[in-house]
Amino acid sequence: MFLLPALAYVLFAFAIPVGYNLLLSFEQTSPATISHLTAPFAGLSNYTTTLHDPIAQSAIVRTFSFTVLSLLFQFIIGFALALLFNLKFPLRRFARSLILVPWLLPLLVTGVIFKFLFQLQAGAVNQILLDLHLVHQPVGFEVSPGWAYLTVLITNIWIGVPFFTVLLYSALQDVPAELMEAARIDGAGAWQRLTRVTLPIIRPVIEVVFVLGFVFTVKVFDVVIGLTNGGPANSTQLIATWAYNLSFQEFDYGAGAALNTVLLIIALIAAPLYIWLNRDSLRGGSA
Amino acid sequence: MKAATRRRVISVAASLAALAALAVLLFPLYAVIVASFETNSQLFGASYYSFFPAQFTLENYRVVLSQQGSHVVSSLIVALGTALLTLAVAVPAAHALARYRFRVTALLVGSLLVAQILPSIVIANTLFLVYHRLHLLNSYPGLIIADASYAIPFGILVLRAFMLSLPKDVLSAARVDGATEWRAFIRIVLPMSRSAIITVALFAFLNGWGDFIFALTMLNGNTFEPVTLSIYTYIGEFSQNWGEAMALAVFAVLPAAMLLVAAQRYIAAGLTVGSVKG
C-alpha cells in the first residue's frame, strides 16, 4: 500500500513515456496527428531521415565531444579544488559553502547569465581579455560557431565544478591520516602519496562522480537554450536540443522521438555501471 | 619550528588560492547583481563593460516587480507542489522498500536508478502528447507531475538509504506494543527521518523552481508562466533589455542563495548521498 503511489508514478512518468517514445519513433506523425495518440506506422523512416540529416549527425558527435571535454575539465578543476580544501586554512569552511552556489542555480538562468557575460559589445569577458591585452578587439563568442561551442562548454564546466569538488572533497576526508603519515615516513613524495595512496582509496567515488557526470552531461538542454539557442547556424545543437527542435519547432514528433531514442540509448550506456556502483543498495542494504 | 613556518606558508597560499577560485566561480553572480542596478544605456549603449559602475538605479526592480510578480508566485506554487508531491510519493515508498524485502525490491530500486538517468527531453516529448489528450497542458498539476520526475526517484533512493540505517528494534518494539503499521510509520519513522526528508524536500523544491524544459514544452504562456520561462521569453523579445532581465535573474537565483545560507548542511548531505540534478 505504501508503494502504490510510487508504482503509479513510475508507470506514468517513466514507463509510459519510454514505451510511447519508442512507438512514436516508428510512426508518421504530423501536426494533425497530435490529437490522436497514434499515427500511421512508418517503419524505420524516422530513423533513416533523422540520422542522415547532417545537423543531427553533428549534434550527436558534438554531444560526445561536449560530454568528454566537460567531464575532463570538471574533474581536473574539481579535484584540484578538493585537494585545496583538504588543506587546513582559515577560510576553508566559508569557501566550501560558497562554492556550491553555481550548482544550485536554475540551469536556464545560468545560460542567460553567461550569455550576458560573453556578449560581443560591452561583455564582461571581452572586457577582461581586452584589459589583460590578450585580445586586441572583442571576440564574437556568441556569433562565431567555434567560439559559441567553447562558450557553452565553459559554462557547463562552471556548473559542474562544485559537484565534482564537493564529492571528491568528502572522499578525501575519508582517507586515513595515519596512512598518509606512514607513506610520508616511508619516504613517499607528495606526488607519490597522491597517485599511490590517495587515488586508489578514493577510486570508487571517482567512478561514481564520472558516471553521474556523464548522465547529466549527455542530456544538457537548458544551458544551451539559454545561452545560444543552438545557434549560430546550429553550431551548438546537442542531441537534446535538436530533438526538441524537431518535435516542438517543426512539430515532427516522430523524428524527435527517433533522435530521443538515440539519446536514450547513449544515456542508458551508463545504467549498468550506475546499478553496479549501487549494488549494495540493491541487495536490500547490509548496512 | 621549520614545520610550523611551512604550515603557515601553506595556509596563506591555500587561502589566496581559494579566494582566487571563489572570485572566478562567483564573478558571474556579482555581475548579475551589479547589472540589475544599471540602466540599459550603461549596459548596452556603452562600448565597454564597467566592473564598478558609477551610478545605480532601482528602475529595473520597479519594472520587474510590477510585471513579473505573478511569475514569481507561479514558480513558488510549482516548486512547493513539486516538493509536496515528491514527499507524498517518496516517503511511504522508501519506508516500504527499507522495511520489507519484496521479491521485486531489487527490480524496483534498479528501475528507480534507471529512471534517474532518463533525459527529461524524452519524458517531455511524450508527456506533451499524453497531456494533450488528458487536458493537462497549461495546468499546475500537469507541470508539477512532470517536474517531480527527477526528485521522486532521487527522493526514494535517498530516503530508503537513510531509513535502512535507522535502528530496527524501535520499530519492532512499537509493533509489539500494538501500534499499527501506519501509526508506527507516522509516529516513529517520520520523526527519525526528519533530516533526510528535509534534504529531499529542498532538492525537490529547487528542481521545481529551476525547471525549464517542462515549462517550455507544456505551457503556452496563456495561463501561467514560471520565472525561468519568463526570463527566456524576455531575452528573446527584448534582447537588449539586460538590466531588467538581470533583475529578474536575481529573483530566480534568490531561493537557491537563501536555502544555501539557511540549510547548507542538508544541501551538502543531499549532494554527497549521491545526488544528481535533472
PDB file of C-alpha atoms in Angstrom, chain B:
ATOM      1  CA  MET B   1      59.964  25.393  14.058  1.00  0.00           C
ATOM      2  CA  LYS B   2      60.619  24.775  10.410  1.00  0.00           C
ATOM      3  CA  ALA B   3      57.482  22.659  10.159  1.00  0.00           C
ATOM      4  CA  ALA B   4      55.450  25.462  11.747  1.00  0.00           C
ATOM      5  CA  THR B   5      56.701  28.012   9.229  1.00  0.00           C
ATOM      6  CA  ARG B   6      55.931  25.595   6.437  1.00  0.00           C
ATOM      7  CA  ARG B   7      52.388  25.139   7.700  1.00  0.00           C
ATOM      8  CA  ARG B   8      51.891  28.903   7.818  1.00  0.00           C
ATOM      9  CA  VAL B   9      53.111  29.324   4.253  1.00  0.00           C
ATOM     10  CA  ILE B  10      50.771  26.568   3.070  1.00  0.00           C
ATOM     11  CA  SER B  11      47.882  28.101   4.969  1.00  0.00           C
ATOM     12  CA  VAL B  12      48.396  31.553   3.452  1.00  0.00           C
ATOM     13  CA  ALA B  13      48.939  30.197  -0.063  1.00  0.00           C
ATOM     14  CA  ALA B  14      45.866  27.992   0.208  1.00  0.00           C
ATOM     15  CA  SER B  15      43.743  30.909   1.402  1.00  0.00           C
ATOM     16  CA  LEU B  16      44.878  33.004  -1.542  1.00  0.00           C
ATOM     17  CA  ALA B  17      44.220  30.189  -3.995  1.00  0.00           C
ATOM     18  CA  ALA B  18      40.767  29.611  -2.515  1.00  0.00           C
ATOM     19  CA  LEU B  19      39.962  33.305  -2.813  1.00  0.00           C
ATOM     20  CA  ALA B  20      41.074  33.314  -6.449  1.00  0.00           C
ATOM     21  CA  ALA B  21      38.925  30.263  -7.205  1.00  0.00           C
ATOM     22  CA  LEU B  22      35.938  31.849  -5.481  1.00  0.00           C
ATOM     23  CA  ALA B  23      36.446  35.070  -7.428  1.00  0.00           C
ATOM     24  CA  VAL B  24      36.234  33.155 -10.716  1.00  0.00           C
ATOM     25  CA  LEU B  25      33.320  30.994  -9.612  1.00  0.00           C
ATOM     26  CA  LEU B  26      31.298  33.837  -8.131  1.00  0.00           C
ATOM     27  CA  PHE B  27      32.089  36.648 -10.558  1.00  0.00           C
ATOM     28  CA  PRO B  28      29.043  35.833 -12.745  1.00  0.00           C
ATOM     29  CA  LEU B  29      26.755  36.393  -9.757  1.00  0.00           C
ATOM     30  CA  TYR B  30      28.458  39.656  -8.897  1.00  0.00           C
ATOM     31  CA  ALA B  31      27.999  40.785 -12.492  1.00  0.00           C
ATOM     32  CA  VAL B  32      24.303  39.889 -12.428  1.00  0.00           C
ATOM     33  CA  ILE B  33      23.644  41.803  -9.235  1.00  0.00           C
ATOM     34  CA  VAL B  34      25.552  44.864 -10.462  1.00  0.00           C
ATOM     35  CA  ALA B  35      23.824  44.772 -13.852  1.00  0.00           C
ATOM     36  CA  SER B  36      20.413  44.568 -12.215  1.00  0.00           C
ATOM     37  CA  PHE B  37      21.025  48.076 -10.813  1.00  0.00           C
ATOM     38  CA  GLU B  38      22.193  49.589 -14.088  1.00  0.00           C
ATOM     39  CA  THR B  39      20.351  51.317 -16.904  1.00  0.00           C
ATOM     40  CA  ASN B  40      20.348  49.921 -20.398  1.00  0.00           C
ATOM     41  CA  SER B  41      22.397  52.800 -21.709  1.00  0.00           C
ATOM     42  CA  GLN B  42      25.047  51.887 -19.159  1.00  0.00           C
ATOM     43  CA  LEU B  43      24.885  48.222 -20.118  1.00  0.00           C
ATOM     44  CA  PHE B  44      24.403  48.233 -23.805  1.00  0.00           C
ATOM     45  CA  GLY B  45      24.961  51.767 -25.007  1.00  0.00           C
ATOM     46  CA  ALA B  46      28.456  51.775 -23.582  1.00  0.00           C
ATOM     47  CA  SER B  47      31.284  50.447 -25.676  1.00  0.00           C
ATOM     48  CA  TYR B  48      32.985  48.888 -22.678  1.00  0.00           C
ATOM     49  CA  TYR B  49      31.951  46.867 -19.645  1.00  0.00           C
ATOM     50  CA  SER B  50      32.434  48.604 -16.328  1.00  0.00           C
ATOM     51  CA  PHE B  51      33.165  46.459 -13.301  1.00  0.00           C
ATOM     52  CA  PHE B  52      32.294  49.190 -10.809  1.00  0.00           C
ATOM     53  CA  PRO B  53      29.546  51.336 -12.301  1.00  0.00           C
ATOM     54  CA  ALA B  54      29.301  54.895 -11.025  1.00  0.00           C
ATOM     55  CA  GLN B  55      25.516  55.116 -10.969  1.00  0.00           C
ATOM     56  CA  PHE B  56      22.827  52.830  -9.701  1.00  0.00           C
ATOM     57  CA  THR B  57      19.128  52.707 -10.437  1.00  0.00           C
ATOM     58  CA  LEU B  58      16.196  50.844  -8.910  1.00  0.00           C
ATOM     59  CA  GLU B  59      14.173  51.202 -12.096  1.00  0.00           C
ATOM     60  CA  ASN B  60      14.762  47.583 -13.224  1.00  0.00           C
ATOM     61  CA  TYR B  61      13.397  46.262  -9.963  1.00  0.00           C
ATOM     62  CA  ARG B  62      10.386  48.567 -10.165  1.00  0.00           C
ATOM     63  CA  VAL B  63       9.555  47.228 -13.646  1.00  0.00           C
ATOM     64  CA  VAL B  64      10.201  43.615 -12.730  1.00  0.00           C
ATOM     65  CA  LEU B  65       8.157  43.775  -9.526  1.00  0.00           C
ATOM     66  CA  SER B  66       5.195  45.306 -11.315  1.00  0.00           C
ATOM     67  CA  GLN B  67       5.308  42.981 -14.354  1.00  0.00           C
ATOM     68  CA  GLN B  68       6.816  39.742 -13.097  1.00  0.00           C
ATOM     69  CA  GLY B  69       5.372  39.318  -9.621  1.00  0.00           C
ATOM     70  CA  SER B  70       2.827  36.766 -10.806  1.00  0.00           C
ATOM     71  CA  HIS B  71       5.596  34.694 -12.403  1.00  0.00           C
ATOM     72  CA  VAL B  72       7.471  34.528  -9.133  1.00  0.00           C
ATOM     73  CA  VAL B  73       4.252  33.350  -7.462  1.00  0.00           C
ATOM     74  CA  SER B  74       3.791  30.716 -10.198  1.00  0.00           C
ATOM     75  CA  SER B  75       7.329  29.445  -9.646  1.00  0.00           C
ATOM     76  CA  LEU B  76       6.668  29.222  -5.914  1.00  0.00           C
ATOM     77  CA  ILE B  77       3.476  27.217  -6.475  1.00  0.00           C
ATOM     78  CA  VAL B  78       5.270  24.851  -8.848  1.00  0.00           C
ATOM     79  CA  ALA B  79       8.267  24.439  -6.525  1.00  0.00           C
ATOM     80  CA  LEU B  80       6.146  23.846  -3.407  1.00  0.00           C
ATOM     81  CA  GLY B  81       3.882  21.493  -5.343  1.00  0.00           C
ATOM     82  CA  THR B  82       6.893  19.520  -6.584  1.00  0.00           C
ATOM     83  CA  ALA B  83       8.247  19.244  -3.041  1.00  0.00           C
ATOM     84  CA  LEU B  84       4.877  18.104  -1.626  1.00  0.00           C
ATOM     85  CA  LEU B  85       4.222  15.577  -4.392  1.00  0.00           C
ATOM     86  CA  THR B  86       7.747  14.204  -4.051  1.00  0.00           C
ATOM     87  CA  LEU B  87       7.376  13.704  -0.316  1.00  0.00           C
ATOM     88  CA  ALA B  88       3.891  12.213  -0.637  1.00  0.00           C
ATOM     89  CA  VAL B  89       5.132   9.618  -3.118  1.00  0.00           C
ATOM     90  CA  ALA B  90       8.689   9.057  -1.953  1.00  0.00           C
ATOM     91  CA  VAL B  91       8.445   8.845   1.845  1.00  0.00           C
ATOM     92  CA  PRO B  92       5.948   5.940   2.039  1.00  0.00           C
ATOM     93  CA  ALA B  93       7.669   4.125  -0.822  1.00  0.00           C
ATOM     94  CA  ALA B  94      11.075   4.499   0.812  1.00  0.00           C
ATOM     95  CA  HIS B  95       9.644   3.177   4.073  1.00  0.00           C
ATOM     96  CA  ALA B  96       8.177   0.117   2.364  1.00  0.00           C
ATOM     97  CA  LEU B  97      11.364  -0.566   0.416  1.00  0.00           C
ATOM     98  CA  ALA B  98      13.535  -0.184   3.503  1.00  0.00           C
ATOM     99  CA  ARG B  99      11.366  -2.210   5.870  1.00  0.00           C
ATOM    100  CA  TYR B 100      10.251  -5.130   3.777  1.00  0.00           C
ATOM    101  CA  ARG B 101      12.156  -7.226   1.388  1.00  0.00           C
ATOM    102  CA  PHE B 102       9.824  -7.903  -1.506  1.00  0.00           C
ATOM    103  CA  ARG B 103      10.812 -10.132  -4.324  1.00  0.00           C
ATOM    104  CA  VAL B 104      10.605  -7.042  -6.519  1.00  0.00           C
ATOM    105  CA  THR B 105      12.690  -4.778  -4.270  1.00  0.00           C
ATOM    106  CA  ALA B 106      15.878  -5.132  -6.302  1.00  0.00           C
ATOM    107  CA  LEU B 107      13.943  -4.703  -9.534  1.00  0.00           C
ATOM    108  CA  LEU B 108      12.184  -1.604  -8.259  1.00  0.00           C
ATOM    109  CA  VAL B 109      15.329   0.015  -6.851  1.00  0.00           C
ATOM    110  CA  GLY B 110      17.090  -0.801 -10.130  1.00  0.00           C
ATOM    111  CA  SER B 111      14.346   0.810 -12.164  1.00  0.00           C
ATOM    112  CA  LEU B 112      14.481   3.920  -9.966  1.00  0.00           C
ATOM    113  CA  LEU B 113      18.187   4.164 -10.696  1.00  0.00           C
ATOM    114  CA  VAL B 114      17.431   3.910 -14.405  1.00  0.00           C
ATOM    115  CA  ALA B 115      14.600   6.426 -14.050  1.00  0.00           C
ATOM    116  CA  GLN B 116      17.126   8.946 -12.713  1.00  0.00           C
ATOM    117  CA  ILE B 117      19.105   8.527 -15.896  1.00  0.00           C
ATOM    118  CA  LEU B 118      16.249   9.175 -18.352  1.00  0.00           C
ATOM    119  CA  PRO B 119      16.772  12.501 -20.132  1.00  0.00           C
ATOM    120  CA  SER B 120      13.988  14.994 -19.435  1.00  0.00           C
ATOM    121  CA  ILE B 121      13.549  15.736 -23.136  1.00  0.00           C
ATOM    122  CA  VAL B 122      12.461  12.123 -23.717  1.00  0.00           C
ATOM    123  CA  ILE B 123       9.838  12.450 -20.995  1.00  0.00           C
ATOM    124  CA  ALA B 124       8.780  15.906 -22.196  1.00  0.00           C
ATOM    125  CA  ASN B 125       8.339  14.826 -25.802  1.00  0.00           C
ATOM    126  CA  THR B 126       5.880  12.063 -24.983  1.00  0.00           C
ATOM    127  CA  LEU B 127       4.211  13.576 -21.913  1.00  0.00           C
ATOM    128  CA  PHE B 128       3.309  16.548 -24.085  1.00  0.00           C
ATOM    129  CA  LEU B 129       1.234  14.297 -26.345  1.00  0.00           C
ATOM    130  CA  VAL B 130      -0.243  12.381 -23.404  1.00  0.00           C
ATOM    131  CA  TYR B 131      -1.091  15.644 -21.624  1.00  0.00           C
ATOM    132  CA  HIS B 132      -2.662  16.976 -24.770  1.00  0.00           C
ATOM    133  CA  ARG B 133      -5.123  14.088 -24.621  1.00  0.00           C
ATOM    134  CA  LEU B 134      -5.646  14.357 -20.868  1.00  0.00           C
ATOM    135  CA  HIS B 135      -6.016  18.171 -20.960  1.00  0.00           C
ATOM    136  CA  LEU B 136      -3.144  18.587 -18.539  1.00  0.00           C
ATOM    137  CA  LEU B 137      -1.202  21.073 -20.677  1.00  0.00           C
ATOM    138  CA  ASN B 138      -1.049  24.580 -19.193  1.00  0.00           C
ATOM    139  CA  SER B 139      -2.044  23.288 -15.775  1.00  0.00           C
ATOM    140  CA  TYR B 140      -0.269  23.309 -12.433  1.00  0.00           C
ATOM    141  CA  PRO B 141      -0.902  19.612 -11.696  1.00  0.00           C
ATOM    142  CA  GLY B 142       0.480  18.594 -15.088  1.00  0.00           C
ATOM    143  CA  LEU B 143       3.638  20.651 -14.713  1.00  0.00           C
ATOM    144  CA  ILE B 144       4.180  19.551 -11.118  1.00  0.00           C
ATOM    145  CA  ILE B 145       3.854  15.861 -12.019  1.00  0.00           C
ATOM    146  CA  ALA B 146       6.444  16.317 -14.772  1.00  0.00           C
ATOM    147  CA  ASP B 147       8.759  18.406 -12.593  1.00  0.00           C
ATOM    148  CA  ALA B 148       8.834  15.715  -9.913  1.00  0.00           C
ATOM    149  CA  SER B 149      10.239  13.205 -12.395  1.00  0.00           C
ATOM    150  CA  TYR B 150      13.716  13.787 -11.168  1.00  0.00           C
ATOM    151  CA  ALA B 151      13.049  14.349  -7.498  1.00  0.00           C
ATOM    152  CA  ILE B 152      10.848  11.295  -6.913  1.00  0.00           C
ATOM    153  CA  PRO B 153      13.374   8.567  -7.822  1.00  0.00           C
ATOM    154  CA  PHE B 154      16.116  10.587  -6.136  1.00  0.00           C
ATOM    155  CA  GLY B 155      13.946  11.027  -3.049  1.00  0.00           C
ATOM    156  CA  ILE B 156      13.006   7.368  -2.757  1.00  0.00           C
ATOM    157  CA  LEU B 157      16.635   6.281  -3.069  1.00  0.00           C
ATOM    158  CA  VAL B 158      17.982   8.823  -0.576  1.00  0.00           C
ATOM    159  CA  LEU B 159      15.218   8.256   1.969  1.00  0.00           C
ATOM    160  CA  ARG B 160      15.454   4.496   1.673  1.00  0.00           C
ATOM    161  CA  ALA B 161      19.221   4.577   2.232  1.00  0.00           C
ATOM    162  CA  PHE B 162      18.617   6.725   5.301  1.00  0.00           C
ATOM    163  CA  MET B 163      15.802   4.576   6.678  1.00  0.00           C
ATOM    164  CA  LEU B 164      17.901   1.425   6.270  1.00  0.00           C
ATOM    165  CA  SER B 165      20.366   2.953   8.705  1.00  0.00           C
ATOM    166  CA  LEU B 166      17.719   3.509  11.400  1.00  0.00           C
ATOM    167  CA  PRO B 167      17.711   1.046  14.312  1.00  0.00           C
ATOM    168  CA  LYS B 168      15.174  -1.676  13.595  1.00  0.00           C
ATOM    169  CA  ASP B 169      14.353  -2.599  17.199  1.00  0.00           C
ATOM    170  CA  VAL B 170      12.464   0.645  17.859  1.00  0.00           C
ATOM    171  CA  LEU B 171      10.023  -0.089  15.082  1.00  0.00           C
ATOM    172  CA  SER B 172       9.650  -3.748  16.066  1.00  0.00           C
ATOM    173  CA  ALA B 173       9.015  -2.728  19.682  1.00  0.00           C
ATOM    174  CA  ALA B 174       6.280  -0.366  18.586  1.00  0.00           C
ATOM    175  CA  ARG B 175       4.644  -3.121  16.576  1.00  0.00           C
ATOM    176  CA  VAL B 176       4.816  -5.478  19.533  1.00  0.00           C
ATOM    177  CA  ASP B 177       3.157  -2.786  21.656  1.00  0.00           C
ATOM    178  CA  GLY B 178       0.239  -2.932  19.263  1.00  0.00           C
ATOM    179  CA  ALA B 179       0.894   0.100  17.056  1.00  0.00           C
ATOM    180  CA  THR B 180      -0.478  -0.337  13.547  1.00  0.00           C
ATOM    181  CA  GLU B 181       1.884  -0.153  10.597  1.00  0.00           C
ATOM    182  CA  TRP B 182       0.512   3.242   9.745  1.00  0.00           C
ATOM    183  CA  ARG B 183       0.896   4.593  13.288  1.00  0.00           C
ATOM    184  CA  ALA B 184       4.444   3.284  13.545  1.00  0.00           C
ATOM    185  CA  PHE B 185       5.241   4.982  10.264  1.00  0.00           C
ATOM    186  CA  ILE B 186       3.798   8.347  11.338  1.00  0.00           C
ATOM    187  CA  ARG B 187       4.999   8.286  14.950  1.00  0.00           C
ATOM    188  CA  ILE B 188       8.415   6.722  14.585  1.00  0.00           C
ATOM    189  CA  VAL B 189       9.762   6.586  11.024  1.00  0.00           C
ATOM    190  CA  LEU B 190       8.810  10.126  10.044  1.00  0.00           C
ATOM    191  CA  PRO B 191      10.354  11.921  13.049  1.00  0.00           C
ATOM    192  CA  MET B 192      13.502   9.831  12.897  1.00  0.00           C
ATOM    193  CA  SER B 193      13.956  10.525   9.174  1.00  0.00           C
ATOM    194  CA  ARG B 194      13.470  14.255   9.568  1.00  0.00           C
ATOM    195  CA  SER B 195      16.846  15.368   8.243  1.00  0.00           C
ATOM    196  CA  ALA B 196      16.659  13.151   5.143  1.00  0.00           C
ATOM    197  CA  ILE B 197      13.098  14.358   4.487  1.00  0.00           C
ATOM    198  CA  ILE B 198      14.257  17.979   4.659  1.00  0.00           C
ATOM    199  CA  THR B 199      17.100  17.237   2.220  1.00  0.00           C
ATOM    200  CA  VAL B 200      14.739  15.611  -0.276  1.00  0.00           C
ATOM    201  CA  ALA B 201      12.165  18.394   0.069  1.00  0.00           C
ATOM    202  CA  LEU B 202      14.849  21.021  -0.577  1.00  0.00           C
ATOM    203  CA  PHE B 203      16.091  19.279  -3.703  1.00  0.00           C
ATOM    204  CA  ALA B 204      12.568  18.769  -4.995  1.00  0.00           C
ATOM    205  CA  PHE B 205      11.807  22.432  -4.342  1.00  0.00           C
ATOM    206  CA  LEU B 206      14.932  23.558  -6.217  1.00  0.00           C
ATOM    207  CA  ASN B 207      14.125  21.177  -9.076  1.00  0.00           C
ATOM    208  CA  GLY B 208      10.616  22.577  -9.396  1.00  0.00           C
ATOM    209  CA  TRP B 209      11.850  26.134  -9.080  1.00  0.00           C
ATOM    210  CA  GLY B 210      14.606  25.674 -11.662  1.00  0.00           C
ATOM    211  CA  ASP B 211      12.673  23.596 -14.163  1.00  0.00           C
ATOM    212  CA  PHE B 212      12.709  24.991 -17.651  1.00  0.00           C
ATOM    213  CA  ILE B 213      12.304  22.122 -20.090  1.00  0.00           C
ATOM    214  CA  PHE B 214       8.841  21.031 -18.903  1.00  0.00           C
ATOM    215  CA  ALA B 215       7.613  24.603 -18.605  1.00  0.00           C
ATOM    216  CA  LEU B 216       8.877  25.301 -22.114  1.00  0.00           C
ATOM    217  CA  THR B 217       7.184  22.283 -23.644  1.00  0.00           C
ATOM    218  CA  MET B 218       3.947  22.151 -21.656  1.00  0.00           C
ATOM    219  CA  LEU B 219       2.950  25.772 -21.191  1.00  0.00           C
ATOM    220  CA  ASN B 220       1.984  28.194 -23.909  1.00  0.00           C
ATOM    221  CA  GLY B 221       2.169  31.223 -21.623  1.00  0.00           C
ATOM    222  CA  ASN B 222      -1.560  31.939 -21.670  1.00  0.00           C
ATOM    223  CA  THR B 223      -2.336  30.555 -18.244  1.00  0.00           C
ATOM    224  CA  PHE B 224       0.728  30.963 -16.088  1.00  0.00           C
ATOM    225  CA  GLU B 225       4.458  31.203 -16.536  1.00  0.00           C
ATOM    226  CA  PRO B 226       7.264  30.382 -14.088  1.00  0.00           C
ATOM    227  CA  VAL B 227      10.257  32.699 -13.795  1.00  0.00           C
ATOM    228  CA  THR B 228      12.621  30.529 -15.861  1.00  0.00           C
ATOM    229  CA  LEU B 229      10.252  30.608 -18.817  1.00  0.00           C
ATOM    230  CA  SER B 230       9.647  34.325 -18.474  1.00  0.00           C
ATOM    231  CA  ILE B 231      13.391  35.076 -18.457  1.00  0.00           C
ATOM    232  CA  TYR B 232      13.695  33.043 -21.631  1.00  0.00           C
ATOM    233  CA  THR B 233      10.859  34.907 -23.350  1.00  0.00           C
ATOM    234  CA  TYR B 234      12.326  38.140 -22.011  1.00  0.00           C
ATOM    235  CA  ILE B 235      15.717  37.772 -23.655  1.00  0.00           C
ATOM    236  CA  GLY B 236      14.001  36.515 -26.789  1.00  0.00           C
ATOM    237  CA  GLU B 237      11.776  39.566 -27.114  1.00  0.00           C
ATOM    238  CA  PHE B 238      13.869  42.349 -25.619  1.00  0.00           C
ATOM    239  CA  SER B 239      17.335  41.082 -26.313  1.00  0.00           C
ATOM    240  CA  GLN B 240      18.866  44.414 -25.411  1.00  0.00           C
ATOM    241  CA  ASN B 241      16.982  44.926 -22.170  1.00  0.00           C
ATOM    242  CA  TRP B 242      19.636  43.377 -19.975  1.00  0.00           C
ATOM    243  CA  GLY B 243      19.021  45.454 -16.862  1.00  0.00           C
ATOM    244  CA  GLU B 244      15.506  44.116 -16.369  1.00  0.00           C
ATOM    245  CA  ALA B 245      16.473  40.603 -17.420  1.00  0.00           C
ATOM    246  CA  MET B 246      19.223  40.607 -14.798  1.00  0.00           C
ATOM    247  CA  ALA B 247      16.882  41.939 -12.096  1.00  0.00           C
ATOM    248  CA  LEU B 248      14.572  39.048 -12.932  1.00  0.00           C
ATOM    249  CA  ALA B 249      17.558  36.680 -12.798  1.00  0.00           C
ATOM    250  CA  VAL B 250      18.262  37.911  -9.267  1.00  0.00           C
ATOM    251  CA  PHE B 251      14.752  36.813  -8.281  1.00  0.00           C
ATOM    252  CA  ALA B 252      15.339  33.483  -9.998  1.00  0.00           C
ATOM    253  CA  VAL B 253      18.536  32.739  -8.064  1.00  0.00           C
ATOM    254  CA  LEU B 254      17.247  34.063  -4.737  1.00  0.00           C
ATOM    255  CA  PRO B 255      15.752  30.792  -3.406  1.00  0.00           C
ATOM    256  CA  ALA B 256      18.943  28.864  -4.107  1.00  0.00           C
ATOM    257  CA  ALA B 257      21.002  31.502  -2.331  1.00  0.00           C
ATOM    258  CA  MET B 258      18.643  31.676   0.650  1.00  0.00           C
ATOM    259  CA  LEU B 259      18.465  27.904   1.017  1.00  0.00           C
ATOM    260  CA  LEU B 260      22.230  27.685   0.834  1.00  0.00           C
ATOM    261  CA  VAL B 261      22.519  30.105   3.736  1.00  0.00           C
ATOM    262  CA  ALA B 262      19.689  28.616   5.791  1.00  0.00           C
ATOM    263  CA  ALA B 263      20.064  24.911   5.103  1.00  0.00           C
ATOM    264  CA  GLN B 264      23.583  24.346   3.910  1.00  0.00           C
ATOM    265  CA  ARG B 265      24.135  21.106   5.762  1.00  0.00           C
ATOM    266  CA  TYR B 266      21.054  19.498   4.206  1.00  0.00           C
ATOM    267  CA  ILE B 267      22.173  20.505   0.736  1.00  0.00           C
ATOM    268  CA  ALA B 268      25.704  19.209   1.242  1.00  0.00           C
ATOM    269  CA  ALA B 269      24.186  15.987   2.617  1.00  0.00           C
ATOM    270  CA  GLY B 270      21.975  15.593  -0.443  1.00  0.00           C
ATOM    271  CA  LEU B 271      24.932  16.048  -2.746  1.00  0.00           C
ATOM    272  CA  THR B 272      27.138  13.527  -1.025  1.00  0.00           C
ATOM    273  CA  VAL B 273      24.461  10.855  -0.675  1.00  0.00           C
ATOM    274  CA  GLY B 274      24.845  10.630  -4.425  1.00  0.00           C
ATOM    275  CA  SER B 275      22.627  13.317  -5.737  1.00  0.00           C
ATOM    276  CA  VAL B 276      22.195  14.454  -9.243  1.00  0.00           C
ATOM    277  CA  LYS B 277      20.314  17.335 -10.696  1.00  0.00           C
ATOM    278  CA  GLY B 278      17.808  16.930 -13.508  1.00  0.00           C
TER     279      GLY B 278
END
